[in-house]
Coordinates of C-alpha atoms in Angstrom, one line a residue:
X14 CA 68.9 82.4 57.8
X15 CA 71.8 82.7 55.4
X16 CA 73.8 79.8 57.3
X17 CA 70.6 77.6 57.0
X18 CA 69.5 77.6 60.4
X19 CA 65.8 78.0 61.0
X20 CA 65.0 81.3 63.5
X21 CA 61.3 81.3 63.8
X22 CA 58.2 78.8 63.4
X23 CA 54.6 79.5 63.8
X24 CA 52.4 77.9 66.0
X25 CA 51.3 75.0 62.4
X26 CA 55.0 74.5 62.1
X27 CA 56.2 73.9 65.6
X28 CA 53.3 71.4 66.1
X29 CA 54.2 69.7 62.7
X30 CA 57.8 69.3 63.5
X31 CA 58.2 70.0 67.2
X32 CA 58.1 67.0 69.2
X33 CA 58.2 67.0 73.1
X34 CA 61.5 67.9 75.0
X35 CA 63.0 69.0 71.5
X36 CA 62.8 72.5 69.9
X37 CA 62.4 73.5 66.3
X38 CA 64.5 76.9 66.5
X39 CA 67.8 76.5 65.7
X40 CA 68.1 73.0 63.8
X41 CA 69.6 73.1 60.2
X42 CA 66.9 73.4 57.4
X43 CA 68.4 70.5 55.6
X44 CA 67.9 68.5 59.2
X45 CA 64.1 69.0 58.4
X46 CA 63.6 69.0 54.9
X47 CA 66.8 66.7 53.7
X48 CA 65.4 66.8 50.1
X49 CA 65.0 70.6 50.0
X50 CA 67.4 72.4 47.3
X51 CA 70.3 74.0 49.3
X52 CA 71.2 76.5 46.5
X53 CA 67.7 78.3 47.4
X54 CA 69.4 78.9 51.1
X55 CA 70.1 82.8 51.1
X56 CA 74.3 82.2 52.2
X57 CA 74.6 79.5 49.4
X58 CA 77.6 79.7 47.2
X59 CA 75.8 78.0 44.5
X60 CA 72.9 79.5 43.6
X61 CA 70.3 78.6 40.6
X62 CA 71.4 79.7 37.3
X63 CA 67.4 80.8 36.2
X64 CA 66.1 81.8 39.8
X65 CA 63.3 84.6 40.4
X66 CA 64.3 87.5 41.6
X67 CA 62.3 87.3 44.6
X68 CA 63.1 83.7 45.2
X69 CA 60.0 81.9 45.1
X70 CA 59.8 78.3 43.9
X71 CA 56.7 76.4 42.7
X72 CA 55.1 73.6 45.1
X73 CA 57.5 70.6 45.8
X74 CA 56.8 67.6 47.4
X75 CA 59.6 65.8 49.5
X76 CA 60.0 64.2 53.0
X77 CA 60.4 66.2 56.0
X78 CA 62.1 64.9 59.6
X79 CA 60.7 66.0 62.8
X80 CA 63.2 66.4 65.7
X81 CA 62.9 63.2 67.0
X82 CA 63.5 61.5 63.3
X83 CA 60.2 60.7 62.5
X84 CA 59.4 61.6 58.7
X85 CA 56.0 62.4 56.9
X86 CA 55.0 63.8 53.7
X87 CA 55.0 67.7 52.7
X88 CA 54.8 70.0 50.3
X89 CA 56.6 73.3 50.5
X90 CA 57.3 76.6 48.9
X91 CA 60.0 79.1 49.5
X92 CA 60.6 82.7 48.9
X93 CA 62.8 85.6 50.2
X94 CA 61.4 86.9 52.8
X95 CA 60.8 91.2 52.1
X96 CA 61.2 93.9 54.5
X97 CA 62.2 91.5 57.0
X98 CA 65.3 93.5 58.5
X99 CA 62.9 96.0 61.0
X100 CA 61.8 92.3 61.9
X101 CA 65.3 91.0 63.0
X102 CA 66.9 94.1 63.6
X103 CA 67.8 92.5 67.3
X104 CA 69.3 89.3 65.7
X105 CA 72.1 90.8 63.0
X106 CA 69.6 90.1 59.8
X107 CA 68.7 92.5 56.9
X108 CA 66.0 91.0 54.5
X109 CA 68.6 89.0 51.7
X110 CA 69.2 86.7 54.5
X111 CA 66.1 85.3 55.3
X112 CA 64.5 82.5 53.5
X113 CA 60.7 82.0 54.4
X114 CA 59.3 77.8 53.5
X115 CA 55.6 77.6 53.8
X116 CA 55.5 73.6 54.8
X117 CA 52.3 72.3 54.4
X118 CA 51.4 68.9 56.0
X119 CA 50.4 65.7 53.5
X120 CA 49.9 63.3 55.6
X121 CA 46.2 62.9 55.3
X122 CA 46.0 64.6 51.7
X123 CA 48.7 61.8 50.2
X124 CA 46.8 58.9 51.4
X125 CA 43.9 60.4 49.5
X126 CA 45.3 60.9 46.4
X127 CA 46.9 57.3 46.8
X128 CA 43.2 56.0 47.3
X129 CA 42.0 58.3 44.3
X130 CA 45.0 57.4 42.1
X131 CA 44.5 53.7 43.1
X132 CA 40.5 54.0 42.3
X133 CA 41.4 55.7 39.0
X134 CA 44.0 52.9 37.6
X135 CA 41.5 50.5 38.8
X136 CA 38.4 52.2 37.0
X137 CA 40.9 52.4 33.9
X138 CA 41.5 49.0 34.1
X139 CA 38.1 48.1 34.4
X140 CA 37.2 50.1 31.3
X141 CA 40.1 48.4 29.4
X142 CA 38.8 45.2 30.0
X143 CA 35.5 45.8 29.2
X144 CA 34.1 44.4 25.6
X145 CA 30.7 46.8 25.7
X146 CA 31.6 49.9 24.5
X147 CA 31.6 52.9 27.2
X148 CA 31.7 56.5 26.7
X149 CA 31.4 59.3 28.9
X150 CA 29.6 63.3 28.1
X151 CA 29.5 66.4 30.0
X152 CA 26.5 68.2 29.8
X153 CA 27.4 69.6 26.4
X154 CA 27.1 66.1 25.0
X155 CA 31.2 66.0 24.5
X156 CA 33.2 63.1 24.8
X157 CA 34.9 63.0 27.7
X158 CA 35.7 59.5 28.3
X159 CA 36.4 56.4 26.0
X160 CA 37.2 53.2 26.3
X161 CA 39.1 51.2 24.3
X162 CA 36.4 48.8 23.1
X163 CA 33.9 51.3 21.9
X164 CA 36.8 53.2 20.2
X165 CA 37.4 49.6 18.3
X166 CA 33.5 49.0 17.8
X167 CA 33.2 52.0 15.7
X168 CA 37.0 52.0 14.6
X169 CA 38.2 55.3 15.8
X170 CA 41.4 55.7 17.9
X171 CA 40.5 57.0 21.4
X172 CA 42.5 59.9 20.6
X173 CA 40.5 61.2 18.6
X174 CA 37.2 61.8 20.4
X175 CA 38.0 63.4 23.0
X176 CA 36.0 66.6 23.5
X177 CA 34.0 65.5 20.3
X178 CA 30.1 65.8 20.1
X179 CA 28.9 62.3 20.7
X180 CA 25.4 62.9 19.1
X181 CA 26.8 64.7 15.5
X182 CA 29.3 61.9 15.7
X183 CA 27.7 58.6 15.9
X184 CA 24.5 59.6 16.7
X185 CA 23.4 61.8 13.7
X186 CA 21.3 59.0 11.6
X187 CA 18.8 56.8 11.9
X188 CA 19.0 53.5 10.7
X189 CA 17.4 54.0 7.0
X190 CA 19.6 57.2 6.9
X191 CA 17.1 59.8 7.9
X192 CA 18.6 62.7 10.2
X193 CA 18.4 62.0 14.0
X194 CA 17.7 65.2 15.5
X195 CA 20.0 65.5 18.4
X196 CA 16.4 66.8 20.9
X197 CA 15.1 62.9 20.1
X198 CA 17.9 61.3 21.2
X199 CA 18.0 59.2 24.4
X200 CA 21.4 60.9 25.4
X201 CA 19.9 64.5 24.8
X202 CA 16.4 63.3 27.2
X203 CA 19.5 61.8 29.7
X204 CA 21.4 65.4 30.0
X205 CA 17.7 66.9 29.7
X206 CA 16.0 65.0 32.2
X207 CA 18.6 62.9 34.3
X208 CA 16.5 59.3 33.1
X209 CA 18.0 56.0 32.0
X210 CA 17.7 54.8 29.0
X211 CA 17.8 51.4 27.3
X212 CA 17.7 51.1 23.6
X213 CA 17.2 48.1 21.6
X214 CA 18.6 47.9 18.0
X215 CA 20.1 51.4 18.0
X216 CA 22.2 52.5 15.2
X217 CA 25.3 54.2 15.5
X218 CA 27.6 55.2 13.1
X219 CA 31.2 54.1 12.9
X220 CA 34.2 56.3 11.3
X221 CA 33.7 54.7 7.6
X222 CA 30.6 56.1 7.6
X223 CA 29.0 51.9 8.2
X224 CA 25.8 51.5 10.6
X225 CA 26.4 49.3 13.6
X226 CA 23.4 47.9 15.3
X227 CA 23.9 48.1 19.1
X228 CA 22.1 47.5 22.1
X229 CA 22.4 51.0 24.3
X230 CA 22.2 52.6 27.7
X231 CA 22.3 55.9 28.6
X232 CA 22.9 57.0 32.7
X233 CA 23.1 60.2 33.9
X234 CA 26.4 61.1 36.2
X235 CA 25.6 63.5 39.3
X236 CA 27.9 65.1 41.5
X237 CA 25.7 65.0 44.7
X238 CA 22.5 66.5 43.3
X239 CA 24.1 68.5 40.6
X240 CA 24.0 66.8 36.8
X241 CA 27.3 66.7 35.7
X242 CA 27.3 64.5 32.5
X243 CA 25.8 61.1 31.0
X244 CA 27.4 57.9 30.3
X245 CA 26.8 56.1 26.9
X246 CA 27.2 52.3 27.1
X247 CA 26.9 50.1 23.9
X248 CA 26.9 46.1 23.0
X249 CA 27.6 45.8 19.0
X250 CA 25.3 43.6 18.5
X251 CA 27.2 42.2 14.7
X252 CA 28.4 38.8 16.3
X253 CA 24.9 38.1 17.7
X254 CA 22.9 39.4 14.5
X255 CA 25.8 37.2 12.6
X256 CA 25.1 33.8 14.4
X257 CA 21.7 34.6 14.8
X258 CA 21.7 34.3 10.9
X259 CA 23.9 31.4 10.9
X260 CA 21.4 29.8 13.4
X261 CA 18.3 30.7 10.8
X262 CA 20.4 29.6 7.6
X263 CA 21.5 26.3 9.4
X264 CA 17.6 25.9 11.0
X265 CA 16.3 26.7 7.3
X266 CA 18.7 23.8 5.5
X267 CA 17.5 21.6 8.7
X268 CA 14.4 22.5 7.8
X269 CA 14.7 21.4 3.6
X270 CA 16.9 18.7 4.3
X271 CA 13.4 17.3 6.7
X272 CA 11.3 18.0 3.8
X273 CA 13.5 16.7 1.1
X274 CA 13.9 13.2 3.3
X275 CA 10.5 13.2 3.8
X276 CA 9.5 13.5 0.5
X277 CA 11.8 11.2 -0.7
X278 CA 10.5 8.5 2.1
X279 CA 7.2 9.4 1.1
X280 CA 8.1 8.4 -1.9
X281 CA 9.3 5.1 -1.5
X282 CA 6.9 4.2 2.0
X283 CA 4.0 5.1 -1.3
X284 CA 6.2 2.8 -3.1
X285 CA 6.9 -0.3 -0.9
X286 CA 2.7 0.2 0.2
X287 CA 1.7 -0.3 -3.3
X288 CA 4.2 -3.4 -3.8
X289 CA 2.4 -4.9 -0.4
X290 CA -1.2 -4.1 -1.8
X291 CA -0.6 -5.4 -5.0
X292 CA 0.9 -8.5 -3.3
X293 CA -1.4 -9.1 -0.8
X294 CA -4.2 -9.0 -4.0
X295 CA -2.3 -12.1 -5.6
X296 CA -2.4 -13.5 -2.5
X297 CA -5.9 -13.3 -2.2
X298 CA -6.9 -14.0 -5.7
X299 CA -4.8 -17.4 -5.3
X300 CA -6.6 -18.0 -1.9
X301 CA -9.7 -17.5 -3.7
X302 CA -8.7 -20.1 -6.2
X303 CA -7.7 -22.5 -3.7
X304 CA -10.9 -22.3 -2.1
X305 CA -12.5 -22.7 -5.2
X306 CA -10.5 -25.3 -6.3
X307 CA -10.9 -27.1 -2.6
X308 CA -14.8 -26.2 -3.1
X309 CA -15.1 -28.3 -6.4
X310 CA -12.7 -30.9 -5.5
X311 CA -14.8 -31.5 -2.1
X312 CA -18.2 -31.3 -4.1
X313 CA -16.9 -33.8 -6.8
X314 CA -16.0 -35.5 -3.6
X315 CA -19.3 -35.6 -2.0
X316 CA -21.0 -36.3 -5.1
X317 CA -19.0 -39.3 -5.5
X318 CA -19.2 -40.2 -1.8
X319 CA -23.3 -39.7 -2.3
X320 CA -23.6 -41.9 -5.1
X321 CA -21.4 -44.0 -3.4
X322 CA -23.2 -44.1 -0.1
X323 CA -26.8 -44.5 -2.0
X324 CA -25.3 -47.9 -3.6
X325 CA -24.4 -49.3 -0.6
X326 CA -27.6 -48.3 1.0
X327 CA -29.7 -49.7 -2.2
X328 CA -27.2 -52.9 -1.7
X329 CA -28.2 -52.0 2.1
X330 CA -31.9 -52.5 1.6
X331 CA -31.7 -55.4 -1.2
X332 CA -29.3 -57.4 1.3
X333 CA -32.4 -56.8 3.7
X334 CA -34.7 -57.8 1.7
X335 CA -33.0 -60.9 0.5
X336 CA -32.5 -61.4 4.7
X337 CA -36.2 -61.0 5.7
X338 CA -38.1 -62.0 3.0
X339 CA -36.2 -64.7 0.9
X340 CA -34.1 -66.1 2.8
X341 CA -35.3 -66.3 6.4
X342 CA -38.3 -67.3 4.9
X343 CA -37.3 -69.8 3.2
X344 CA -34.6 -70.9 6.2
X345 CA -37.4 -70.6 8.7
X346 CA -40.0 -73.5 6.7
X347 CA -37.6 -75.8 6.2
X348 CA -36.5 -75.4 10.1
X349 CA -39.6 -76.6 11.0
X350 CA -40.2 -79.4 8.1
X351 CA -36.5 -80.4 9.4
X352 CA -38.1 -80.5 13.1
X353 CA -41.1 -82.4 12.5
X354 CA -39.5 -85.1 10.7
X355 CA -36.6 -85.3 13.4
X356 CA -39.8 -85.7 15.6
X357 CA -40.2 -89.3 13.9
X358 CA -43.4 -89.5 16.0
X359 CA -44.1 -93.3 13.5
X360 CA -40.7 -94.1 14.4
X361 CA -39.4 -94.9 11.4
X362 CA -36.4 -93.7 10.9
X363 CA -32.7 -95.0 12.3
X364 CA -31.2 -93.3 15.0
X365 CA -28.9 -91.8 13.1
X366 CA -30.9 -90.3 10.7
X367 CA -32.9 -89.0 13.3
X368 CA -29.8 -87.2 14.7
X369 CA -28.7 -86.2 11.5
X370 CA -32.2 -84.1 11.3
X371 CA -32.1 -82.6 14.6
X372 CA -28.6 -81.3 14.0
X373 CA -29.6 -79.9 10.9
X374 CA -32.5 -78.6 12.4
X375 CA -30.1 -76.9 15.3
X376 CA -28.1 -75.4 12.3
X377 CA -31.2 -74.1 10.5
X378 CA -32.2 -72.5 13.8
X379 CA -29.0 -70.7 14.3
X380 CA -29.1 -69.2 11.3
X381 CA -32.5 -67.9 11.4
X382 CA -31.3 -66.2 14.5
X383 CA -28.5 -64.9 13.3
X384 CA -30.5 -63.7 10.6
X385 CA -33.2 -61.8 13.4
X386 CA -29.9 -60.3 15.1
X387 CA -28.8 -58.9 11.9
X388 CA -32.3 -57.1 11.0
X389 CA -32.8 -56.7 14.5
X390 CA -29.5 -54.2 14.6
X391 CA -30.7 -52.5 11.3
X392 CA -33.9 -51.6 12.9
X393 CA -31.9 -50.2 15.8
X394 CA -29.8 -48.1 13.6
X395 CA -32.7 -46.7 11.7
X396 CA -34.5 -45.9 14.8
X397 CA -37.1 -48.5 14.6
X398 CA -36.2 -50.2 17.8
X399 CA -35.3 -49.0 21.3
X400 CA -32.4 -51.6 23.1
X401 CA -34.1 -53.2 26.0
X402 CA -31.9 -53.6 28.9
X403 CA -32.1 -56.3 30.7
X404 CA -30.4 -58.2 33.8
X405 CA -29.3 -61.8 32.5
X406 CA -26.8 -64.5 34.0
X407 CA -23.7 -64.6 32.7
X408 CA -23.0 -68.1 32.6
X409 CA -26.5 -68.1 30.4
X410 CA -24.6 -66.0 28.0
X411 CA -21.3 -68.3 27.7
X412 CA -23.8 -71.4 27.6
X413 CA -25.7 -69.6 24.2
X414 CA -22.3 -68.7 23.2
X415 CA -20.7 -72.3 23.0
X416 CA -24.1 -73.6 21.8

């Protein structure tokens, strides 16, 4: 009403606001909706400079208060309320004093769009972060959706591709230049078909007109079952190709450094073999001539010692020989001539002649023994004679020794 007093609810409105043992009719408007504008009450003093004629405002969301104080979320629109007065002919109203508010109830609706906007800042945040590059399509094949990275990677601002064709953009050429027909394309096949796709060594193509090699995904988006769009996502694969040529320049310098080392061992292992041949063949040639020397010295040697020995065993025999024949001989006769005169059998000779005879007789016969020893061992060493062994008395021996 014009004095802001509310004089009738629907059935939505009195359950809304209406709690038990209270009533709804009646209360101020600002008592329910605190945050409503009171220039837009009908009996307002103050009302908006730029207002429409028939009072209707745009959807506003504020806090309303039930009766017992308890608040929750609305949004509400107002109007003046036409050919109202047959209405509330009974109350004293005519149609420029009514105000109609269409509440309607957010309590559910805010909490979802908290959730969404929530979901969203956290999917932004998500794509911010993000170093692959990721762009979204409708089903036109225009850019919908771009993430910072991939607007970096091909050094646009994200800006500026929005509602772009993704495909005559980045898409257009193959990687030795040739057109890409858009039909070939694993984005067009995506939209087409609803497949993934993952593409090894693509080429896209940044804003300087440069090729950058990328490793890329295409996904199709659905809303339930319907296709709604596909989602581009792309590694630049320039750091990777970078230290993967690094890796080959360092593992091909690795690789001549090995060979120039090994060369240059081989040269001196070649080197230090031939030293150790050639001095191992003066070693042997000097061996040789040590042995030879050795060889002739020991011959000379064993000449020497040969005709040595062959002297001694010519002085050998002739000592033998002067032993046995001429002087045992000889010895052994006048042994006995000695005997048979010591015999004296006439008795003619003094007693001490006849001793003198039988010790030289004695001494003669000691030396022709010694004599028959001496041959007696030659014939032994020659082999002539085997030794005899035989059991004697001992004190036989000492007696033949003293005599």
């Amino acid at each position: 009403s014009a004095n802001g007093t509310g004089v009738n609810a629907n059935t939505i409105a009195l359950e809304a606001f209406e709690a038990p043992g209270t009533a709804l009719v009646g209360r101020g408007l600002l008592d329910l909706l605190p945050h409503f504008d009171s220039r837009l009450i009908p009996g307002s003093m103050r009302r908006p400079d730029h207002m429409d004629p028939r009072g209707r405002t745009k959807p506003t969301r504020m806090v309303a208060r039930r009766t017992d104080g308890s608040e929750f979320p609305v949004e509400v629109t107002s109007a003046n309320l036409e050919n109202g007065q047959q209405a509330y002919d009974g109350y004293g109203y005519s149609g420029d004093e009514l105000l109609m508010l269409v509440v309607r109830d957010l309590t559910g609706t805010v909490d979802t769009e908290a959730e969404l906007a929530r979901s969203q800042r956290q999917t932004e945040m998500i794509l911010r972060a993000a170093s692959e590059g990721v762009v979204g399509t409708d089903t036109d094949g225009r850019i919908v959706l771009v993430n910072p990275a991939a607007a970096q990677i091909l050094g646009y601002r994200a800006s500026d591709l929005g509602g772009r064709e993704l495909h005559d953009l980045m898409l257009h050429s193959r990687a030795d230049g040739t057109p890409f027909p858009y039909e070939e394309s694993p984005l067009a096949d995506t939209l087409r078909s609803g497949r993934k796709h993952r593409v090894r060594g693509q080429v896209l193509w940044s804003k300087k007109g440069e090729k950058v090699p990328v490793d890329l995904t295409t996904a199709p988006v659905r809303d339930g079952d319907q296709l709604v769009g596909a989602v581009l996502t792309f590694t630049d694969r320039r750091p990777y190709d970078a230290l993967a040529d690094e890796t080959s320049a360092a593992e091909k310098a690795h690789a001549e450094e090995l060979e120039r080392l090994e060369e240059e061992h081989a040269s001196e292992l070649t080197a230090l073999r031939q030293k150790h041949i050639t001095e191992l063949e003066e070693l042997q040639e000097q061996h040789d001539e040590e042995i030879a020397a050795g060889e002739e010295r020991y011959a000379a040697l064993g000449e020497r010692e040969k005709d040595r020995f062959e002297a001694l065993a010519g002085r050998h025999d002739q000592l033998l020989t002067l032993l046995g024949r001429s002087l045992r001989g000889p010895l052994d006769e006048l042994r006995r001539e000695l005997s048979a005169l010591a015999a004296d059998d006439a008795g003619q000779l003094w007693p001490e002649a006849n001793q003198v005879l039988h010790h030289l007789s004695a001494g003669y016969s000691r030396i022709t023994h010694l004599i028959d020893n001496v041959l007696g061992y030659q014939r032994l060493d020659a082999g002539a004679d085997d030794i005899v062994r035989t059991n004697v008395m001992l004190d036989a021996v000492v007696a033949a020794g003293v005599d």
